Amino acid sequence: MAQRSRLGSIRERRPGVWEVCVSSGYREDGAKRTEYRTVYGTEQDAIAGRARLAADMGRNRALGKRGTLEDFWPAFVRRCEAKGVTRATLDDYEKQWRLRIAPRFGSYRWSQLRFGEIQDWALGMTHSQAEHSVRTLRRMINVAVDYELIDRNPLDHRRIDYPLARKSRQACDHVVWGAHHVAEAMRRLEGARIEPLWLALVGGGLRPEEGLGLWWELFSFDEVLTMDGPGLMAHAAITQTWTEEDGLHETKNGFSKRLAPIAEPFSSRLHELAIEGPRVPLWPLYPGSARKEWPAMFEPGGPLHGMPYSRLKDMRSAHETIVQDAGTLDTVNARLHGRSNVQTGYRHYLRPSAALDRAASEMGRMVRDAI
């Protein structure tokens, strides 16, 4: 049974868990401004929590107003746009809101959000879906706190447990190729349908979605003089990408839009394979089928059978790691791959490599010399 006072009411929902309710002032529609809060502990803790909520209601005139997450969504988008959030990030927020957040929490008032319910909701998705959706919801709540629609974020300083990531058939043993692997694959893939796309990805360090958005007319080939003699330098104009969700669209951000250089030996082979004509794609079939064809290359009878499995998206990692091994500056490496910072490369693409081994050896040499 609820215990009422002039401040509000308290009700024990289950042993040690109390629901505190306070009404103070009026909303725009003339109804009472009411806010709820969950308090854990004894009855005295609940009474103290009621007093704190009443004080918060006095300080924050937005608390207790009728407003749902769905009502707030347009303001959240405007706030993100004003802060310069990239179009790709906004698109991801929109996707998570439309597919997962709105159906579950769109009709909720801010005070109704509970950590336990959010946790159960996250466990009902895949690992990747939960990560993206919780990240979007967490940011929405933080903005609502800034707007004083809620006094605290129920996710603050609390860890959400995500479902175990489902590993693909070969994901458990994939590797990032080194230069000798790339050279061997280049020989084996000669004449394969996926060869042009693969050459662009590994030779230019492109994301798979960037390669799937490439047409032959977006390539230019120029004769250059290298340390090994005359050769060709190819440049691919990266202006669009292809994804399963959105089809063909613009690149992630301004840094992703670039001329990606592709040097020998990849450039000469691409020049041999180039097809003239408007909008002739590197991958001649439905773009999404390329990701399915790549694993088949490693099956018995496939051209890459016997080689260590490396995912199509790992060709970018192979390119970045080999470029690092060649001694390229981190800032140049980041610009080469269409990124705005060097941290992303270290977090997602660079792998333990000869460059790291050389750095460790140099440290050891300096210590030995000091002994």
Short mmCIF file of C-alpha atoms in Angstrom, two decimals:
data_model
loop_
_atom_site.label_atom_id
_atom_site.label_comp_id
_atom_site.label_asym_id
_atom_site.label_seq_id
_atom_site.Cartn_x
_atom_site.Cartn_y
_atom_site.Cartn_z
CA MET A 1 0.00 0.00 0.00
CA ALA A 2 1.25 3.48 -0.86
CA GLN A 3 2.17 5.84 2.00
CA ARG A 4 1.24 9.42 1.18
CA SER A 5 2.32 12.78 2.53
CA ARG A 6 2.25 16.40 1.40
CA LEU A 7 5.50 15.76 -0.53
CA GLY A 8 4.28 12.66 -2.37
CA SER A 9 3.97 8.92 -1.93
CA ILE A 10 6.19 5.89 -1.44
CA ARG A 11 5.24 2.31 -2.31
CA GLU A 12 7.19 -0.89 -1.72
CA ARG A 13 7.21 -2.78 -5.01
CA ARG A 14 9.16 -5.71 -3.55
CA PRO A 15 11.36 -6.14 -0.47
CA GLY A 16 13.99 -3.42 -0.48
CA VAL A 17 12.72 -1.75 -3.66
CA TRP A 18 10.55 1.37 -3.34
CA GLU A 19 8.73 3.51 -5.89
CA VAL A 20 8.74 7.20 -4.95
CA CYS A 21 6.25 9.60 -6.54
CA VAL A 22 6.20 13.39 -6.21
CA SER A 23 3.80 15.90 -7.82
CA SER A 24 4.76 19.57 -8.01
CA GLY A 25 3.35 22.33 -10.18
CA TYR A 26 1.53 21.93 -13.46
CA ARG A 27 2.30 21.02 -17.06
CA GLU A 28 1.36 23.13 -20.06
CA ASP A 29 -1.87 21.12 -20.46
CA GLY A 30 -2.94 21.96 -16.89
CA ALA A 31 -2.30 18.49 -15.42
CA LYS A 32 -0.08 17.91 -12.41
CA ARG A 33 3.64 17.61 -13.02
CA THR A 34 4.48 14.14 -11.65
CA GLU A 35 7.79 12.26 -11.44
CA TYR A 36 8.64 8.74 -10.30
CA ARG A 37 11.90 7.33 -8.98
CA THR A 38 13.10 3.91 -7.75
CA VAL A 39 14.87 3.82 -4.38
CA TYR A 40 16.69 0.80 -2.94
CA GLY A 41 17.00 0.13 0.80
CA THR A 42 14.82 0.65 3.83
CA GLU A 43 11.67 2.67 4.31
CA GLN A 44 13.78 5.51 5.71
CA ASP A 45 15.86 5.46 2.51
CA ALA A 46 12.63 5.77 0.51
CA ILE A 47 11.46 8.71 2.61
CA ALA A 48 14.82 10.43 2.11
CA GLY A 49 14.62 9.66 -1.60
CA ARG A 50 11.20 11.27 -1.75
CA ALA A 51 12.59 14.43 -0.18
CA ARG A 52 15.48 14.50 -2.68
CA LEU A 53 13.07 14.05 -5.59
CA ALA A 54 10.90 16.91 -4.29
CA ALA A 55 13.99 19.13 -4.14
CA ASP A 56 14.97 18.11 -7.68
CA MET A 57 11.45 18.88 -8.89
CA GLY A 58 11.76 22.37 -7.41
CA ARG A 59 15.09 23.00 -9.12
CA ASN A 60 14.25 21.42 -12.48
CA ARG A 61 10.96 22.58 -14.00
CA ALA A 62 11.28 20.06 -16.85
CA LEU A 63 11.08 17.04 -14.53
CA GLY A 64 7.65 15.50 -14.49
CA LYS A 65 6.44 17.03 -17.72
CA ARG A 66 4.72 14.72 -20.14
CA GLY A 67 7.21 13.82 -22.82
CA THR A 68 8.17 10.53 -24.41
CA LEU A 69 11.33 9.41 -26.14
CA GLU A 70 9.46 9.64 -29.43
CA ASP A 71 8.58 13.27 -28.72
CA PHE A 72 12.24 14.02 -28.04
CA TRP A 73 13.69 12.28 -31.10
CA PRO A 74 13.54 15.31 -33.50
CA ALA A 75 15.25 17.52 -30.89
CA PHE A 76 17.96 14.87 -30.43
CA VAL A 77 18.65 14.80 -34.17
CA ARG A 78 18.84 18.61 -34.30
CA ARG A 79 21.28 18.60 -31.37
CA CYS A 80 23.52 16.06 -33.12
CA GLU A 81 23.48 18.04 -36.37
CA ALA A 82 24.38 21.25 -34.52
CA LYS A 83 27.35 19.49 -32.89
CA GLY A 84 28.64 18.34 -36.28
CA VAL A 85 27.95 14.61 -35.95
CA THR A 86 28.81 12.97 -39.29
CA ARG A 87 26.10 11.92 -41.70
CA ALA A 88 27.15 8.27 -41.38
CA THR A 89 26.75 8.39 -37.57
CA LEU A 90 23.36 10.09 -37.87
CA ASP A 91 22.27 7.43 -40.35
CA ASP A 92 23.25 4.76 -37.83
CA TYR A 93 21.33 6.55 -35.06
CA GLU A 94 18.28 6.72 -37.34
CA LYS A 95 18.54 3.03 -38.13
CA GLN A 96 18.83 2.00 -34.46
CA TRP A 97 15.94 4.28 -33.50
CA ARG A 98 13.63 3.06 -36.26
CA LEU A 99 14.35 -0.66 -35.95
CA ARG A 100 14.94 -1.22 -32.24
CA ILE A 101 14.65 1.73 -29.87
CA ALA A 102 11.34 3.26 -30.98
CA PRO A 103 9.38 -0.05 -31.04
CA ARG A 104 10.45 -0.80 -27.45
CA PHE A 105 10.91 2.56 -25.71
CA GLY A 106 9.38 5.18 -28.01
CA SER A 107 6.21 5.54 -25.91
CA TYR A 108 8.13 5.61 -22.60
CA ARG A 109 8.43 8.74 -20.49
CA TRP A 110 12.00 9.43 -19.39
CA SER A 111 11.27 8.54 -15.79
CA GLN A 112 10.06 5.09 -16.88
CA LEU A 113 13.43 3.99 -18.24
CA ARG A 114 14.94 1.29 -16.03
CA PHE A 115 18.38 -0.25 -16.24
CA GLY A 116 17.07 -3.81 -15.88
CA GLU A 117 14.64 -3.43 -18.77
CA ILE A 118 17.33 -1.94 -21.00
CA GLN A 119 19.60 -4.86 -20.09
CA ASP A 120 16.92 -7.43 -21.01
CA TRP A 121 16.28 -5.58 -24.27
CA ALA A 122 19.99 -5.68 -25.18
CA LEU A 123 20.22 -9.41 -24.53
CA GLY A 124 17.44 -10.00 -27.07
CA MET A 125 19.61 -8.79 -29.95
CA THR A 126 22.82 -9.89 -31.60
CA HIS A 127 26.07 -8.58 -30.16
CA SER A 128 26.55 -6.00 -32.93
CA GLN A 129 22.92 -4.82 -32.84
CA ALA A 130 23.06 -4.41 -29.06
CA GLU A 131 26.29 -2.40 -29.18
CA HIS A 132 24.93 0.05 -31.75
CA SER A 133 21.46 0.36 -30.19
CA VAL A 134 22.67 0.83 -26.61
CA ARG A 135 25.22 3.41 -27.79
CA THR A 136 22.45 5.38 -29.50
CA LEU A 137 20.09 5.14 -26.50
CA ARG A 138 22.86 6.13 -24.09
CA ARG A 139 23.60 9.25 -26.12
CA MET A 140 19.89 10.13 -26.33
CA ILE A 141 19.58 9.92 -22.55
CA ASN A 142 22.70 12.05 -22.04
CA VAL A 143 21.21 14.76 -24.25
CA ALA A 144 17.91 14.51 -22.33
CA VAL A 145 19.87 15.04 -19.09
CA ASP A 146 21.42 18.17 -20.63
CA TYR A 147 17.90 19.39 -21.50
CA GLU A 148 16.85 18.61 -17.88
CA LEU A 149 14.16 16.18 -19.02
CA ILE A 150 15.61 13.58 -16.68
CA ASP A 151 17.85 14.12 -13.68
CA ARG A 152 20.26 11.25 -14.32
CA ASN A 153 21.17 8.63 -16.89
CA PRO A 154 20.21 5.14 -15.60
CA LEU A 155 23.11 3.74 -17.66
CA ASP A 156 25.77 5.96 -16.08
CA HIS A 157 28.61 3.98 -14.48
CA ARG A 158 26.75 0.73 -15.19
CA ARG A 159 27.89 -1.92 -17.59
CA ILE A 160 25.51 -3.45 -20.12
CA ASP A 161 26.17 -7.12 -20.79
CA TYR A 162 25.98 -7.94 -24.49
CA PRO A 163 25.12 -11.30 -26.08
CA LEU A 164 28.06 -13.42 -27.15
CA ALA A 165 29.19 -12.50 -30.63
CA ARG A 166 28.32 -15.17 -33.17
CA LYS A 167 31.45 -16.21 -34.98
CA SER A 168 31.32 -17.16 -38.63
CA ARG A 169 32.52 -20.55 -39.82
CA GLN A 170 36.05 -19.30 -40.44
CA ALA A 171 36.17 -16.23 -38.21
CA CYS A 172 37.92 -18.05 -35.38
CA ASP A 173 41.12 -18.57 -37.35
CA HIS A 174 41.34 -15.62 -39.74
CA VAL A 175 44.65 -13.80 -40.06
CA VAL A 176 45.88 -10.55 -41.54
CA TRP A 177 48.13 -11.30 -44.48
CA GLY A 178 51.68 -10.07 -44.85
CA ALA A 179 53.43 -9.13 -48.09
CA HIS A 180 54.28 -12.77 -48.97
CA HIS A 181 50.62 -13.80 -48.57
CA VAL A 182 49.46 -10.94 -50.80
CA ALA A 183 52.00 -11.88 -53.48
CA GLU A 184 50.89 -15.53 -53.39
CA ALA A 185 47.19 -14.58 -53.57
CA MET A 186 47.85 -12.25 -56.49
CA ARG A 187 49.32 -15.14 -58.44
CA ARG A 188 46.51 -17.54 -57.53
CA LEU A 189 43.62 -15.15 -58.19
CA GLU A 190 44.68 -14.30 -61.73
CA GLY A 191 41.61 -14.66 -63.94
CA ALA A 192 39.14 -15.05 -61.05
CA ARG A 193 35.95 -13.00 -61.17
CA ILE A 194 36.80 -11.32 -57.88
CA GLU A 195 40.35 -10.37 -58.94
CA PRO A 196 39.71 -6.69 -59.93
CA LEU A 197 37.83 -5.95 -56.71
CA TRP A 198 40.49 -7.69 -54.62
CA LEU A 199 43.31 -5.79 -56.35
CA ALA A 200 41.63 -2.47 -55.55
CA LEU A 201 41.01 -3.41 -51.90
CA VAL A 202 44.46 -4.73 -51.07
CA GLY A 203 46.37 -2.38 -53.40
CA GLY A 204 44.53 0.77 -52.29
CA GLY A 205 43.65 -0.10 -48.69
CA LEU A 206 39.95 0.38 -49.41
CA ARG A 207 36.98 -0.68 -47.34
CA PRO A 208 34.91 -3.40 -49.08
CA GLU A 209 31.97 -1.00 -49.34
CA GLU A 210 34.23 1.52 -51.10
CA GLY A 211 35.40 -1.10 -53.59
CA LEU A 212 31.83 -2.20 -54.27
CA GLY A 213 30.98 1.43 -55.12
CA LEU A 214 33.77 1.70 -57.72
CA TRP A 215 33.30 1.80 -61.49
CA TRP A 216 36.13 1.48 -63.98
CA GLU A 217 35.59 5.05 -65.18
CA LEU A 218 36.63 6.27 -61.72
CA PHE A 219 40.20 5.00 -62.32
CA SER A 220 43.01 6.98 -63.89
CA PHE A 221 46.37 5.48 -64.88
CA ASP A 222 49.56 7.52 -65.16
CA GLU A 223 53.07 6.50 -66.17
CA VAL A 224 55.59 7.13 -63.41
CA LEU A 225 59.28 6.51 -62.86
CA THR A 226 59.91 4.45 -59.73
CA MET A 227 63.09 3.16 -58.10
CA ASP A 228 62.51 -0.06 -60.05
CA GLY A 229 62.09 1.76 -63.39
CA PRO A 230 59.05 2.86 -65.43
CA GLY A 231 55.65 1.81 -64.13
CA LEU A 232 52.01 2.79 -63.68
CA MET A 233 50.30 4.58 -60.82
CA ALA A 234 46.54 4.14 -60.59
CA HIS A 235 44.25 6.53 -58.74
CA ALA A 236 40.73 5.50 -57.72
CA ALA A 237 38.25 8.31 -57.05
CA ILE A 238 36.48 7.27 -53.83
CA THR A 239 33.25 9.27 -53.75
CA GLN A 240 30.59 6.64 -53.02
CA THR A 241 30.11 3.38 -51.16
CA TRP A 242 27.68 0.48 -51.30
CA THR A 243 26.08 -1.21 -48.29
CA GLU A 244 23.35 -3.79 -47.98
CA GLU A 245 21.21 -1.45 -45.88
CA ASP A 246 21.46 1.75 -47.94
CA GLY A 247 22.64 0.73 -51.39
CA LEU A 248 24.85 3.24 -53.21
CA HIS A 249 25.44 6.45 -51.26
CA GLU A 250 28.11 9.03 -50.47
CA THR A 251 31.23 8.21 -48.47
CA LYS A 252 31.25 8.25 -44.67
CA ASN A 253 32.76 11.72 -44.33
CA GLY A 254 34.94 14.32 -46.05
CA PHE A 255 38.16 12.46 -45.28
CA SER A 256 36.81 9.27 -46.87
CA LYS A 257 36.27 11.12 -50.15
CA ARG A 258 39.70 10.93 -51.75
CA LEU A 259 41.91 9.80 -54.62
CA ALA A 260 43.32 6.48 -53.45
CA PRO A 261 46.73 5.72 -55.01
CA ILE A 262 47.36 2.14 -56.15
CA ALA A 263 50.94 1.36 -57.12
CA GLU A 264 52.72 -1.49 -58.87
CA PRO A 265 52.21 -4.40 -59.18
CA PHE A 266 48.47 -3.92 -58.58
CA SER A 267 48.13 -0.92 -60.92
CA SER A 268 49.50 -2.68 -64.02
CA ARG A 269 47.21 -5.67 -63.53
CA LEU A 270 44.20 -3.36 -63.00
CA HIS A 271 45.11 -1.56 -66.21
CA GLU A 272 45.11 -4.88 -68.07
CA LEU A 273 41.69 -5.75 -66.68
CA ALA A 274 40.11 -2.29 -67.14
CA ILE A 275 36.85 -2.19 -69.13
CA GLU A 276 35.76 0.93 -70.99
CA GLY A 277 32.20 2.21 -70.75
CA PRO A 278 30.04 4.21 -68.38
CA ARG A 279 29.26 2.71 -64.98
CA VAL A 280 30.93 -0.64 -65.49
CA PRO A 281 31.55 -1.92 -61.93
CA LEU A 282 34.66 -3.75 -60.71
CA TRP A 283 32.40 -6.46 -59.30
CA PRO A 284 30.07 -7.43 -62.16
CA LEU A 285 27.27 -9.04 -60.09
CA TYR A 286 25.00 -7.89 -57.27
CA PRO A 287 27.40 -6.15 -54.85
CA GLY A 288 26.35 -8.13 -51.79
CA SER A 289 27.32 -11.42 -53.44
CA ALA A 290 31.03 -10.51 -53.36
CA ARG A 291 31.21 -11.12 -49.61
CA LYS A 292 29.74 -14.59 -50.13
CA GLU A 293 32.03 -15.48 -53.03
CA TRP A 294 35.21 -14.59 -51.17
CA PRO A 295 35.03 -17.45 -48.58
CA ALA A 296 34.45 -19.90 -51.45
CA MET A 297 37.93 -19.05 -52.74
CA PHE A 298 39.34 -20.98 -49.75
CA GLU A 299 37.24 -24.11 -50.22
CA PRO A 300 38.76 -27.26 -51.73
CA GLY A 301 39.21 -26.59 -55.43
CA GLY A 302 39.21 -22.83 -54.89
CA PRO A 303 42.23 -20.77 -55.97
CA LEU A 304 43.16 -19.84 -52.38
CA HIS A 305 42.69 -23.30 -50.86
CA GLY A 306 45.48 -24.04 -48.40
CA MET A 307 46.24 -20.40 -47.63
CA PRO A 308 45.43 -19.01 -44.16
CA TYR A 309 41.92 -17.56 -44.21
CA SER A 310 41.72 -13.76 -44.28
CA ARG A 311 38.42 -11.91 -44.61
CA LEU A 312 37.72 -9.57 -47.50
CA LYS A 313 37.60 -6.62 -45.10
CA ASP A 314 41.03 -7.63 -43.77
CA MET A 315 42.62 -6.60 -47.07
CA ARG A 316 42.51 -3.05 -45.72
CA SER A 317 44.33 -4.22 -42.60
CA ALA A 318 46.94 -6.01 -44.72
CA HIS A 319 47.53 -2.83 -46.75
CA GLU A 320 47.81 -0.67 -43.63
CA THR A 321 50.16 -3.03 -41.82
CA ILE A 322 52.46 -3.42 -44.85
CA VAL A 323 52.52 0.37 -45.33
CA GLN A 324 53.45 0.72 -41.65
CA ASP A 325 56.22 -1.85 -42.07
CA ALA A 326 57.56 0.30 -44.92
CA GLY A 327 58.09 3.15 -42.44
CA THR A 328 55.27 5.47 -43.50
CA LEU A 329 54.37 8.20 -41.02
CA ASP A 330 51.19 7.55 -39.03
CA THR A 331 49.62 10.80 -40.21
CA VAL A 332 50.28 9.93 -43.86
CA ASN A 333 48.99 6.40 -43.26
CA ALA A 334 45.73 7.78 -41.82
CA ARG A 335 45.28 10.20 -44.73
CA LEU A 336 46.03 7.45 -47.22
CA HIS A 337 43.17 5.40 -45.79
CA GLY A 338 40.69 8.28 -45.62
CA ARG A 339 40.60 8.78 -41.86
CA SER A 340 40.66 11.94 -39.76
CA ASN A 341 42.88 10.54 -36.97
CA VAL A 342 45.63 8.00 -36.36
CA GLN A 343 43.90 6.29 -33.42
CA THR A 344 41.36 4.48 -35.60
CA GLY A 345 44.11 2.67 -37.47
CA TYR A 346 45.74 1.42 -34.30
CA ARG A 347 42.39 0.39 -32.82
CA HIS A 348 40.96 -1.50 -35.79
CA TYR A 349 43.45 -2.12 -38.60
CA LEU A 350 47.11 -2.35 -37.60
CA ARG A 351 48.26 -5.77 -36.49
CA PRO A 352 51.46 -6.94 -34.74
CA SER A 353 54.01 -6.64 -37.47
CA ALA A 354 57.65 -6.27 -38.36
CA ALA A 355 57.48 -2.54 -37.56
CA LEU A 356 56.49 -3.30 -33.96
CA ASP A 357 59.17 -5.97 -33.73
CA ARG A 358 61.78 -3.47 -34.95
CA ALA A 359 60.62 -0.92 -32.37
CA ALA A 360 60.97 -3.51 -29.59
CA SER A 361 64.41 -4.54 -30.88
CA GLU A 362 65.55 -0.89 -30.93
CA MET A 363 64.45 -0.47 -27.31
CA GLY A 364 66.40 -3.59 -26.38
CA ARG A 365 69.48 -2.34 -28.21
CA MET A 366 69.41 0.96 -26.32
CA VAL A 367 69.19 -0.86 -23.00
CA ARG A 368 72.07 -3.18 -23.94
CA ASP A 369 74.20 -0.19 -24.97
CA ALA A 370 73.52 1.45 -21.62
CA ILE A 371 74.66 -1.58 -19.63
#
